[in-house]
Amino acid sequence: MDLINTYKTFLDRGKTERECVSVSLELAEKAGFRDISKYDSLKTGDKVYIVNKDKSLALFIIGRKSLQDGINFVTAHIDSPRLDLKMKPVYEKDGIVYLNTHYYGGIKKYQWVTMPLALHGVVFRKDGSRADICIGEDEEGPSFCISDILPHMAQDQMKKGASEFIDGENLDIVAGLNLKGDEKEGGKNEILRIIEKEYKIKEEDFISAEIEVVPAGKSRSLGFDSSMVMAYGQDDRVCAYTALQALLDSSCDLETTACTLLVDKEEIGSVGATGMDSEMLPNMVSEIMDKAGEYSSLALRRCLRNSHMLSSDVTAAFDPLNGDLYDKMNASFMSKGVSFEKYTGSRGKSGSSDACPEFIAKLRKTLDDAGVVYQMNEMSKVDVGGGGTIAKFAAFYGMDVIDCGVCVLSMHSPWEITAAKDIESAYSAYKAFFTI
Ligand code: MN
Ligand code: MN
């Protein structure tokens, strides 16, 4: 159960990409990993990491074989669906002060109203100084919420479909009241005065900020038997944490170089400089090859092409109350182990990467030899839905890649549910994979 407790602490301390990177670095440093700038050269057994813009991170254990023979990557994403504050967030309307938001990733908007919310993020002032923001987690301090229409007056709202039930533009945070009834003295200006006094942030500083609105509160164990974890952001931090811990616990004497890669922006298509649809991965691997004395553009291509990757992302757990959405024979069940998906995508697998059966056979052998419990999965019935992962961006380099992660009940909701046994299975699978 130790793994589950440390996982819950990781979730509570890492509710944004930046927080996840910072907690991961703390754990990695303790395990002997050092920033690449600390090394003049790299040799077998060295533990090294590269941080990209504080929002993605690669950690390596250098193996005995040449890097040109490939790297074993376990890649998970550390961004999760949430609301982001807009660049000009603070406004007042008829006596209530709000923070304007724009959601990030696939959410059901109605799930985000009338629950405690917290603000996590960073603000950079014009002088370059930085304020780290975490407001709403302390039970004594301020908290935030999005209001909803009372049922007594919701006749029109209740007739709408769930996607129009809550208007995206109105998904705004209640942040204060105009207590003085005076525009100059009260309301927005008073809230801005409090923000400046408490956090040394002026209204214009929100322009250079990255503040995420997330469910407030800690992860919990779920059920009378404590067999599950209920927490925000388990997609995909359940795979991120287990991938990280598996590497930290791995031997320094590996045949093949091992890498846990934690990436950003998966939930909006892996875009941007910190997502997988960028030169981030070849850039990081080039730096490693350079310090190992192996870099050339051909050597880099060989390394990537010869690599193996687990695209470690969560999938849907079979939901008995909505069982007709699943092909039961090919679904993942809670507590039956980590799930492998040959392909993801939607409408005839569009947006997927199709894992080679040769690679899957090799994985089966490795996992069976290590005694890992696992299951094979297709997320839903044909044409019910679907989605993409980072797998296709890895496959672009010619490497073998398969989706592999923990199944989740009510994925993308504010409080997602996983099974403790699946978390343990993911950890064991990733650890075994580093020896493939
Ligand atoms: Mn995911
Ligand atoms: Mn997701």
PDB file of C-alpha atoms in Angstrom, residues 31-322:
ATOM      1  CA  ALA A  31      17.161   9.050  -6.043  1.00  0.00           C
ATOM      2  CA  GLY A  32      20.461  10.411  -7.409  1.00  0.00           C
ATOM      3  CA  PHE A  33      19.332  11.924 -10.739  1.00  0.00           C
ATOM      4  CA  ARG A  34      21.103  15.142 -11.781  1.00  0.00           C
ATOM      5  CA  ASP A  35      20.422  17.845 -14.362  1.00  0.00           C
ATOM      6  CA  ILE A  36      22.254  17.278 -17.630  1.00  0.00           C
ATOM      7  CA  SER A  37      24.207  20.524 -17.118  1.00  0.00           C
ATOM      8  CA  LYS A  38      25.938  18.848 -14.143  1.00  0.00           C
ATOM      9  CA  TYR A  39      27.547  16.238 -16.427  1.00  0.00           C
ATOM     10  CA  ASP A  40      30.530  16.822 -18.745  1.00  0.00           C
ATOM     11  CA  SER A  41      29.989  13.366 -20.229  1.00  0.00           C
ATOM     12  CA  LEU A  42      27.606  10.454 -19.710  1.00  0.00           C
ATOM     13  CA  LYS A  43      28.476   6.809 -19.102  1.00  0.00           C
ATOM     14  CA  THR A  44      26.659   3.579 -18.227  1.00  0.00           C
ATOM     15  CA  GLY A  45      24.741   3.856 -14.960  1.00  0.00           C
ATOM     16  CA  ASP A  46      24.484   7.659 -14.969  1.00  0.00           C
ATOM     17  CA  LYS A  47      21.117   9.082 -13.904  1.00  0.00           C
ATOM     18  CA  VAL A  48      20.302  12.306 -15.696  1.00  0.00           C
ATOM     19  CA  TYR A  49      17.306  14.528 -16.416  1.00  0.00           C
ATOM     20  CA  ILE A  50      16.368  17.293 -18.855  1.00  0.00           C
ATOM     21  CA  VAL A  51      13.620  19.811 -18.060  1.00  0.00           C
ATOM     22  CA  ASN A  52      11.737  21.572 -20.866  1.00  0.00           C
ATOM     23  CA  LYS A  53      10.175  24.930 -19.904  1.00  0.00           C
ATOM     24  CA  ASP A  54       9.243  23.582 -16.450  1.00  0.00           C
ATOM     25  CA  LYS A  55       6.309  21.710 -18.050  1.00  0.00           C
ATOM     26  CA  SER A  56       7.836  18.562 -19.464  1.00  0.00           C
ATOM     27  CA  LEU A  57      10.646  16.386 -18.217  1.00  0.00           C
ATOM     28  CA  ALA A  58      12.780  13.440 -19.355  1.00  0.00           C
ATOM     29  CA  LEU A  59      14.712  11.266 -16.912  1.00  0.00           C
ATOM     30  CA  PHE A  60      17.260   8.731 -18.167  1.00  0.00           C
ATOM     31  CA  ILE A  61      19.332   5.879 -16.788  1.00  0.00           C
ATOM     32  CA  ILE A  62      22.148   5.297 -19.262  1.00  0.00           C
ATOM     33  CA  GLY A  63      22.382   1.631 -20.283  1.00  0.00           C
ATOM     34  CA  ARG A  64      25.295  -0.562 -21.361  1.00  0.00           C
ATOM     35  CA  LYS A  65      24.339  -0.739 -25.038  1.00  0.00           C
ATOM     36  CA  SER A  66      24.987   2.024 -27.552  1.00  0.00           C
ATOM     37  CA  LEU A  67      22.256   4.673 -27.665  1.00  0.00           C
ATOM     38  CA  GLN A  68      21.963   3.921 -31.394  1.00  0.00           C
ATOM     39  CA  ASP A  69      20.399   0.589 -30.384  1.00  0.00           C
ATOM     40  CA  GLY A  70      17.458   2.548 -28.961  1.00  0.00           C
ATOM     41  CA  ILE A  71      15.958   3.668 -25.677  1.00  0.00           C
ATOM     42  CA  ASN A  72      13.102   2.144 -23.680  1.00  0.00           C
ATOM     43  CA  PHE A  73      10.695   5.032 -23.131  1.00  0.00           C
ATOM     44  CA  VAL A  74       7.712   5.150 -20.811  1.00  0.00           C
ATOM     45  CA  THR A  75       5.857   8.334 -21.710  1.00  0.00           C
ATOM     46  CA  ALA A  76       2.951   9.795 -19.749  1.00  0.00           C
ATOM     47  CA  HIS A  77       1.307  13.208 -19.796  1.00  0.00           C
ATOM     48  CA  ILE A  78       1.070  15.532 -16.825  1.00  0.00           C
ATOM     49  CA  ASP A  79      -1.556  17.979 -18.119  1.00  0.00           C
ATOM     50  CA  SER A  80      -5.171  17.345 -17.112  1.00  0.00           C
ATOM     51  CA  PRO A  81      -8.545  18.827 -18.051  1.00  0.00           C
ATOM     52  CA  ARG A  82      -9.233  22.005 -16.083  1.00  0.00           C
ATOM     53  CA  LEU A  83     -10.253  25.641 -16.380  1.00  0.00           C
ATOM     54  CA  ASP A  84      -7.620  28.312 -17.107  1.00  0.00           C
ATOM     55  CA  LEU A  85      -7.935  31.951 -16.039  1.00  0.00           C
ATOM     56  CA  LYS A  86      -8.144  34.280 -19.027  1.00  0.00           C
ATOM     57  CA  MET A  87      -5.485  36.966 -19.447  1.00  0.00           C
ATOM     58  CA  LYS A  88      -7.907  39.618 -18.179  1.00  0.00           C
ATOM     59  CA  PRO A  89      -9.849  37.529 -15.657  1.00  0.00           C
ATOM     60  CA  VAL A  90     -11.289  39.879 -13.033  1.00  0.00           C
ATOM     61  CA  TYR A  91     -14.693  41.454 -13.674  1.00  0.00           C
ATOM     62  CA  GLU A  92     -17.713  42.552 -11.702  1.00  0.00           C
ATOM     63  CA  LYS A  93     -21.330  41.993 -12.647  1.00  0.00           C
ATOM     64  CA  ASP A  94     -24.250  43.315 -10.616  1.00  0.00           C
ATOM     65  CA  GLY A  95     -22.446  43.153  -7.298  1.00  0.00           C
ATOM     66  CA  ILE A  96     -20.547  39.864  -7.695  1.00  0.00           C
ATOM     67  CA  VAL A  97     -16.862  39.743  -8.661  1.00  0.00           C
ATOM     68  CA  TYR A  98     -15.913  36.895 -11.012  1.00  0.00           C
ATOM     69  CA  LEU A  99     -12.781  35.369 -12.521  1.00  0.00           C
ATOM     70  CA  ASN A 100     -13.265  34.685 -16.211  1.00  0.00           C
ATOM     71  CA  THR A 101     -12.071  31.264 -17.423  1.00  0.00           C
ATOM     72  CA  HIS A 102     -11.629  29.268 -20.607  1.00  0.00           C
ATOM     73  CA  TYR A 103     -11.645  25.488 -20.174  1.00  0.00           C
ATOM     74  CA  TYR A 104      -8.761  23.207 -21.221  1.00  0.00           C
ATOM     75  CA  GLY A 105      -9.265  19.693 -22.584  1.00  0.00           C
ATOM     76  CA  GLY A 106     -12.412  17.612 -22.805  1.00  0.00           C
ATOM     77  CA  ILE A 107     -14.707  18.386 -19.902  1.00  0.00           C
ATOM     78  CA  LYS A 108     -18.406  17.959 -19.199  1.00  0.00           C
ATOM     79  CA  LYS A 109     -18.998  21.569 -18.161  1.00  0.00           C
ATOM     80  CA  TYR A 110     -21.875  20.776 -15.826  1.00  0.00           C
ATOM     81  CA  GLN A 111     -19.519  18.741 -13.604  1.00  0.00           C
ATOM     82  CA  TRP A 112     -17.511  21.831 -12.649  1.00  0.00           C
ATOM     83  CA  VAL A 113     -20.223  23.919 -10.986  1.00  0.00           C
ATOM     84  CA  THR A 114     -21.081  24.054  -7.262  1.00  0.00           C
ATOM     85  CA  MET A 115     -17.936  22.345  -6.004  1.00  0.00           C
ATOM     86  CA  PRO A 116     -14.891  23.771  -4.198  1.00  0.00           C
ATOM     87  CA  LEU A 117     -12.185  24.938  -6.591  1.00  0.00           C
ATOM     88  CA  ALA A 118      -8.589  26.074  -6.114  1.00  0.00           C
ATOM     89  CA  LEU A 119      -6.243  28.288  -8.120  1.00  0.00           C
ATOM     90  CA  HIS A 120      -2.810  26.832  -8.895  1.00  0.00           C
ATOM     91  CA  GLY A 121      -0.158  28.422 -11.066  1.00  0.00           C
ATOM     92  CA  VAL A 122       2.487  31.034 -11.617  1.00  0.00           C
ATOM     93  CA  VAL A 123       2.542  34.755 -12.281  1.00  0.00           C
ATOM     94  CA  PHE A 124       5.545  36.507 -13.805  1.00  0.00           C
ATOM     95  CA  ARG A 125       5.809  40.217 -13.102  1.00  0.00           C
ATOM     96  CA  LYS A 126       7.357  42.655 -15.577  1.00  0.00           C
ATOM     97  CA  ASP A 127      10.574  42.752 -13.523  1.00  0.00           C
ATOM     98  CA  GLY A 128      10.958  38.976 -14.098  1.00  0.00           C
ATOM     99  CA  SER A 129      10.058  38.015 -10.533  1.00  0.00           C
ATOM    100  CA  ARG A 130       7.700  35.102 -10.054  1.00  0.00           C
ATOM    101  CA  ALA A 131       4.798  34.405  -7.719  1.00  0.00           C
ATOM    102  CA  ASP A 132       3.735  30.809  -7.161  1.00  0.00           C
ATOM    103  CA  ILE A 133       0.000  30.604  -6.619  1.00  0.00           C
ATOM    104  CA  CYS A 134      -1.856  27.955  -4.626  1.00  0.00           C
ATOM    105  CA  ILE A 135      -5.105  29.359  -3.222  1.00  0.00           C
ATOM    106  CA  GLY A 136      -8.086  27.288  -2.182  1.00  0.00           C
ATOM    107  CA  GLU A 137      -6.467  24.154  -0.767  1.00  0.00           C
ATOM    108  CA  ASP A 138      -6.137  25.488   2.792  1.00  0.00           C
ATOM    109  CA  GLU A 139      -9.450  24.973   4.615  1.00  0.00           C
ATOM    110  CA  GLU A 140      -8.900  28.184   6.608  1.00  0.00           C
ATOM    111  CA  GLY A 141      -8.118  30.316   3.563  1.00  0.00           C
ATOM    112  CA  PRO A 142     -10.192  31.559   0.604  1.00  0.00           C
ATOM    113  CA  SER A 143     -12.018  29.091  -1.631  1.00  0.00           C
ATOM    114  CA  PHE A 144     -13.755  29.406  -4.989  1.00  0.00           C
ATOM    115  CA  CYS A 145     -16.807  28.042  -6.745  1.00  0.00           C
ATOM    116  CA  ILE A 146     -18.921  28.335  -9.902  1.00  0.00           C
ATOM    117  CA  SER A 147     -22.602  28.955  -9.226  1.00  0.00           C
ATOM    118  CA  ASP A 148     -25.565  27.304 -10.962  1.00  0.00           C
ATOM    119  CA  ILE A 149     -29.260  28.042 -11.408  1.00  0.00           C
ATOM    120  CA  LEU A 150     -31.470  26.862  -8.538  1.00  0.00           C
ATOM    121  CA  PRO A 151     -33.798  23.973  -9.556  1.00  0.00           C
ATOM    122  CA  HIS A 152     -36.842  26.123  -8.753  1.00  0.00           C
ATOM    123  CA  MET A 153     -35.959  28.436 -11.659  1.00  0.00           C
ATOM    124  CA  ALA A 154     -34.237  25.961 -13.996  1.00  0.00           C
ATOM    125  CA  GLN A 155     -37.192  24.935 -16.185  1.00  0.00           C
ATOM    126  CA  ASP A 156     -35.554  26.209 -19.378  1.00  0.00           C
ATOM    127  CA  GLN A 157     -32.068  25.005 -18.404  1.00  0.00           C
ATOM    128  CA  MET A 158     -33.317  21.483 -17.669  1.00  0.00           C
ATOM    129  CA  LYS A 159     -34.725  21.187 -21.204  1.00  0.00           C
ATOM    130  CA  LYS A 160     -31.263  21.727 -22.734  1.00  0.00           C
ATOM    131  CA  GLY A 161     -28.854  18.964 -23.739  1.00  0.00           C
ATOM    132  CA  ALA A 162     -25.920  18.449 -21.374  1.00  0.00           C
ATOM    133  CA  SER A 163     -23.443  20.168 -23.729  1.00  0.00           C
ATOM    134  CA  GLU A 164     -25.486  23.404 -23.605  1.00  0.00           C
ATOM    135  CA  PHE A 165     -26.566  22.991 -20.005  1.00  0.00           C
ATOM    136  CA  ILE A 166     -23.775  25.276 -18.790  1.00  0.00           C
ATOM    137  CA  ASP A 167     -22.523  27.960 -21.158  1.00  0.00           C
ATOM    138  CA  GLY A 168     -18.706  27.797 -21.538  1.00  0.00           C
ATOM    139  CA  GLU A 169     -18.442  31.580 -21.340  1.00  0.00           C
ATOM    140  CA  ASN A 170     -20.336  31.555 -18.046  1.00  0.00           C
ATOM    141  CA  LEU A 171     -18.059  28.973 -16.439  1.00  0.00           C
ATOM    142  CA  ASP A 172     -16.677  31.769 -14.264  1.00  0.00           C
ATOM    143  CA  ILE A 173     -15.443  31.694 -10.692  1.00  0.00           C
ATOM    144  CA  VAL A 174     -17.226  33.557  -7.897  1.00  0.00           C
ATOM    145  CA  ALA A 175     -14.380  35.533  -6.291  1.00  0.00           C
ATOM    146  CA  GLY A 176     -16.033  38.167  -4.094  1.00  0.00           C
ATOM    147  CA  LEU A 177     -18.855  40.639  -3.546  1.00  0.00           C
ATOM    148  CA  ASN A 178     -19.200  44.360  -3.905  1.00  0.00           C
ATOM    149  CA  LEU A 179     -19.749  45.033  -0.209  1.00  0.00           C
ATOM    150  CA  LYS A 180     -19.843  48.807  -0.499  1.00  0.00           C
ATOM    151  CA  GLY A 181     -22.213  49.058  -3.426  1.00  0.00           C
ATOM    152  CA  ASP A 182     -19.770  51.514  -4.939  1.00  0.00           C
ATOM    153  CA  GLU A 183     -17.894  50.712  -8.141  1.00  0.00           C
ATOM    154  CA  LYS A 184     -14.727  52.660  -7.247  1.00  0.00           C
ATOM    155  CA  GLU A 185     -14.350  51.513  -3.665  1.00  0.00           C
ATOM    156  CA  GLY A 186     -15.920  48.082  -3.653  1.00  0.00           C
ATOM    157  CA  GLY A 187     -16.231  45.097  -5.930  1.00  0.00           C
ATOM    158  CA  LYS A 188     -13.572  44.486  -8.513  1.00  0.00           C
ATOM    159  CA  ASN A 189     -11.218  47.155  -7.166  1.00  0.00           C
ATOM    160  CA  GLU A 190     -11.474  45.842  -3.619  1.00  0.00           C
ATOM    161  CA  ILE A 191     -10.737  42.271  -4.802  1.00  0.00           C
ATOM    162  CA  LEU A 192      -7.759  43.548  -6.829  1.00  0.00           C
ATOM    163  CA  ARG A 193      -6.513  45.393  -3.706  1.00  0.00           C
ATOM    164  CA  ILE A 194      -6.717  42.128  -1.700  1.00  0.00           C
ATOM    165  CA  ILE A 195      -4.896  40.202  -4.466  1.00  0.00           C
ATOM    166  CA  GLU A 196      -2.140  42.837  -4.599  1.00  0.00           C
ATOM    167  CA  LYS A 197      -1.770  42.926  -0.802  1.00  0.00           C
ATOM    168  CA  GLU A 198      -1.765  39.136  -0.304  1.00  0.00           C
ATOM    169  CA  TYR A 199       0.041  37.925  -3.407  1.00  0.00           C
ATOM    170  CA  LYS A 200       1.893  41.039  -4.717  1.00  0.00           C
ATOM    171  CA  ILE A 201       0.117  40.717  -8.068  1.00  0.00           C
ATOM    172  CA  LYS A 202      -1.347  43.658  -9.977  1.00  0.00           C
ATOM    173  CA  GLU A 203      -4.238  43.307 -12.430  1.00  0.00           C
ATOM    174  CA  GLU A 204      -1.904  43.648 -15.446  1.00  0.00           C
ATOM    175  CA  ASP A 205       0.298  40.819 -14.102  1.00  0.00           C
ATOM    176  CA  PHE A 206      -2.463  38.310 -14.979  1.00  0.00           C
ATOM    177  CA  ILE A 207      -1.418  38.894 -18.601  1.00  0.00           C
ATOM    178  CA  SER A 208       1.848  37.042 -17.900  1.00  0.00           C
ATOM    179  CA  ALA A 209       0.342  34.341 -15.714  1.00  0.00           C
ATOM    180  CA  GLU A 210      -0.582  30.695 -16.018  1.00  0.00           C
ATOM    181  CA  ILE A 211      -3.281  30.015 -13.452  1.00  0.00           C
ATOM    182  CA  GLU A 212      -5.268  26.799 -13.534  1.00  0.00           C
ATOM    183  CA  VAL A 213      -8.574  26.279 -11.754  1.00  0.00           C
ATOM    184  CA  VAL A 214      -8.750  22.739 -10.377  1.00  0.00           C
ATOM    185  CA  PRO A 215     -10.922  20.822  -7.877  1.00  0.00           C
ATOM    186  CA  ALA A 216      -9.886  21.741  -4.317  1.00  0.00           C
ATOM    187  CA  GLY A 217      -9.053  19.037  -1.812  1.00  0.00           C
ATOM    188  CA  LYS A 218      -6.936  15.960  -1.445  1.00  0.00           C
ATOM    189  CA  SER A 219      -7.081  12.579  -3.088  1.00  0.00           C
ATOM    190  CA  ARG A 220      -9.014   9.974  -1.093  1.00  0.00           C
ATOM    191  CA  SER A 221      -9.183   6.234  -0.846  1.00  0.00           C
ATOM    192  CA  LEU A 222     -12.548   5.060  -2.129  1.00  0.00           C
ATOM    193  CA  GLY A 223     -14.891   2.318  -0.995  1.00  0.00           C
ATOM    194  CA  PHE A 224     -15.427   0.433   2.305  1.00  0.00           C
ATOM    195  CA  ASP A 225     -12.515  -1.781   1.259  1.00  0.00           C
ATOM    196  CA  SER A 226     -10.256   1.161   0.255  1.00  0.00           C
ATOM    197  CA  SER A 227      -9.674  -0.680  -3.009  1.00  0.00           C
ATOM    198  CA  MET A 228      -9.750   2.483  -5.116  1.00  0.00           C
ATOM    199  CA  VAL A 229      -8.350   5.997  -5.340  1.00  0.00           C
ATOM    200  CA  MET A 230     -10.591   9.003  -5.993  1.00  0.00           C
ATOM    201  CA  ALA A 231      -8.670  12.089  -7.074  1.00  0.00           C
ATOM    202  CA  TYR A 232      -8.371  14.927  -9.552  1.00  0.00           C
ATOM    203  CA  GLY A 233      -5.968  14.550 -12.488  1.00  0.00           C
ATOM    204  CA  GLN A 234      -5.438  10.788 -12.485  1.00  0.00           C
ATOM    205  CA  ASP A 235      -5.527  11.064 -16.294  1.00  0.00           C
ATOM    206  CA  ASP A 236      -2.664  10.863 -16.703  1.00  0.00           C
ATOM    207  CA  ARG A 237      -0.752  11.372 -13.488  1.00  0.00           C
ATOM    208  CA  VAL A 238      -1.501   7.793 -12.471  1.00  0.00           C
ATOM    209  CA  CYS A 239       0.755   6.704 -15.336  1.00  0.00           C
ATOM    210  CA  ALA A 240       3.170   9.606 -14.801  1.00  0.00           C
ATOM    211  CA  TYR A 241       3.734   8.705 -11.165  1.00  0.00           C
ATOM    212  CA  THR A 242       4.081   4.958 -11.721  1.00  0.00           C
ATOM    213  CA  ALA A 243       6.418   5.567 -14.704  1.00  0.00           C
ATOM    214  CA  LEU A 244       8.523   7.920 -12.612  1.00  0.00           C
ATOM    215  CA  GLN A 245       8.674   5.642  -9.574  1.00  0.00           C
ATOM    216  CA  ALA A 246       9.457   2.597 -11.733  1.00  0.00           C
ATOM    217  CA  LEU A 247      12.499   4.402 -13.163  1.00  0.00           C
ATOM    218  CA  LEU A 248      13.628   5.739  -9.774  1.00  0.00           C
ATOM    219  CA  ASP A 249      13.479   2.183  -8.409  1.00  0.00           C
ATOM    220  CA  SER A 250      15.266   0.654 -11.424  1.00  0.00           C
ATOM    221  CA  SER A 251      18.787  -0.750 -11.337  1.00  0.00           C
ATOM    222  CA  CYS A 252      21.672   1.421 -12.607  1.00  0.00           C
ATOM    223  CA  ASP A 253      22.890  -1.626 -14.499  1.00  0.00           C
ATOM    224  CA  LEU A 254      20.452  -1.713 -17.418  1.00  0.00           C
ATOM    225  CA  GLU A 255      21.291  -3.136 -20.813  1.00  0.00           C
ATOM    226  CA  THR A 256      19.242  -0.548 -22.705  1.00  0.00           C
ATOM    227  CA  THR A 257      18.991   3.117 -21.736  1.00  0.00           C
ATOM    228  CA  ALA A 258      15.705   3.745 -19.922  1.00  0.00           C
ATOM    229  CA  CYS A 259      13.703   6.948 -19.998  1.00  0.00           C
ATOM    230  CA  THR A 260      10.597   8.189 -18.242  1.00  0.00           C
ATOM    231  CA  LEU A 261       9.237  11.052 -20.310  1.00  0.00           C
ATOM    232  CA  LEU A 262       6.574  13.307 -18.799  1.00  0.00           C
ATOM    233  CA  VAL A 263       4.923  15.568 -21.361  1.00  0.00           C
ATOM    234  CA  ASP A 264       2.416  18.413 -21.541  1.00  0.00           C
ATOM    235  CA  LYS A 265      -0.529  19.367 -23.805  1.00  0.00           C
ATOM    236  CA  GLU A 266      -1.777  15.828 -24.553  1.00  0.00           C
ATOM    237  CA  GLU A 267      -5.317  16.858 -23.695  1.00  0.00           C
ATOM    238  CA  ILE A 268      -5.380  19.431 -26.509  1.00  0.00           C
ATOM    239  CA  GLY A 269      -3.555  17.385 -29.155  1.00  0.00           C
ATOM    240  CA  SER A 270       0.075  17.380 -27.904  1.00  0.00           C
ATOM    241  CA  VAL A 271       0.612  20.807 -29.478  1.00  0.00           C
ATOM    242  CA  GLY A 272       3.176  23.433 -28.521  1.00  0.00           C
ATOM    243  CA  ALA A 273       6.792  23.403 -27.406  1.00  0.00           C
ATOM    244  CA  THR A 274       6.114  21.176 -24.392  1.00  0.00           C
ATOM    245  CA  GLY A 275       3.927  18.608 -26.169  1.00  0.00           C
ATOM    246  CA  MET A 276       4.863  15.492 -28.129  1.00  0.00           C
ATOM    247  CA  ASP A 277       3.969  16.983 -31.539  1.00  0.00           C
ATOM    248  CA  SER A 278       7.201  19.003 -31.513  1.00  0.00           C
ATOM    249  CA  GLU A 279      10.973  18.541 -31.752  1.00  0.00           C
ATOM    250  CA  MET A 280      11.143  18.156 -27.969  1.00  0.00           C
ATOM    251  CA  LEU A 281      11.925  14.427 -27.976  1.00  0.00           C
ATOM    252  CA  PRO A 282      14.701  14.478 -30.642  1.00  0.00           C
ATOM    253  CA  ASN A 283      16.138  17.604 -28.998  1.00  0.00           C
ATOM    254  CA  MET A 284      16.343  15.892 -25.610  1.00  0.00           C
ATOM    255  CA  VAL A 285      17.760  12.660 -27.027  1.00  0.00           C
ATOM    256  CA  SER A 286      20.341  14.655 -29.029  1.00  0.00           C
ATOM    257  CA  GLU A 287      21.595  16.273 -25.822  1.00  0.00           C
ATOM    258  CA  ILE A 288      21.956  12.845 -24.190  1.00  0.00           C
ATOM    259  CA  MET A 289      23.734  11.385 -27.238  1.00  0.00           C
ATOM    260  CA  ASP A 290      26.035  14.394 -27.392  1.00  0.00           C
ATOM    261  CA  LYS A 291      27.166  13.951 -23.782  1.00  0.00           C
ATOM    262  CA  ALA A 292      27.526  10.202 -24.357  1.00  0.00           C
ATOM    263  CA  GLY A 293      29.835  10.980 -27.314  1.00  0.00           C
ATOM    264  CA  GLU A 294      27.468   9.318 -29.785  1.00  0.00           C
ATOM    265  CA  TYR A 295      25.707  12.176 -31.536  1.00  0.00           C
ATOM    266  CA  SER A 296      25.318  12.467 -35.274  1.00  0.00           C
ATOM    267  CA  SER A 297      22.094  13.130 -37.136  1.00  0.00           C
ATOM    268  CA  LEU A 298      22.136   9.546 -38.447  1.00  0.00           C
ATOM    269  CA  ALA A 299      22.873   8.148 -34.964  1.00  0.00           C
ATOM    270  CA  LEU A 300      19.910  10.126 -33.589  1.00  0.00           C
ATOM    271  CA  ARG A 301      17.603   8.716 -36.270  1.00  0.00           C
ATOM    272  CA  ARG A 302      18.832   5.191 -35.546  1.00  0.00           C
ATOM    273  CA  CYS A 303      18.326   5.693 -31.824  1.00  0.00           C
ATOM    274  CA  LEU A 304      14.722   6.857 -32.247  1.00  0.00           C
ATOM    275  CA  ARG A 305      13.893   4.210 -34.852  1.00  0.00           C
ATOM    276  CA  ASN A 306      15.301   1.402 -32.683  1.00  0.00           C
ATOM    277  CA  SER A 307      13.521   2.598 -29.532  1.00  0.00           C
ATOM    278  CA  HIS A 308      10.520   1.067 -27.781  1.00  0.00           C
ATOM    279  CA  MET A 309       7.851   3.130 -26.113  1.00  0.00           C
ATOM    280  CA  LEU A 310       4.940   2.553 -23.819  1.00  0.00           C
ATOM    281  CA  SER A 311       2.550   5.420 -24.501  1.00  0.00           C
ATOM    282  CA  SER A 312       1.390   5.331 -20.916  1.00  0.00           C
ATOM    283  CA  ASP A 313      -2.038   6.803 -20.851  1.00  0.00           C
ATOM    284  CA  VAL A 314      -5.223   5.874 -19.085  1.00  0.00           C
ATOM    285  CA  THR A 315      -8.195   4.212 -20.722  1.00  0.00           C
ATOM    286  CA  ALA A 316     -11.853   3.795 -19.806  1.00  0.00           C
ATOM    287  CA  ALA A 317     -12.693   1.226 -17.159  1.00  0.00           C
ATOM    288  CA  PHE A 318     -15.756  -0.929 -17.835  1.00  0.00           C
ATOM    289  CA  ASP A 319     -18.683   0.868 -16.232  1.00  0.00           C
ATOM    290  CA  PRO A 320     -21.354  -1.678 -15.203  1.00  0.00           C
ATOM    291  CA  LEU A 321     -24.028   1.061 -15.064  1.00  0.00           C
ATOM    292  CA  ASN A 322     -23.333   1.912 -18.715  1.00  0.00           C
TER     293      ASN A 322
END
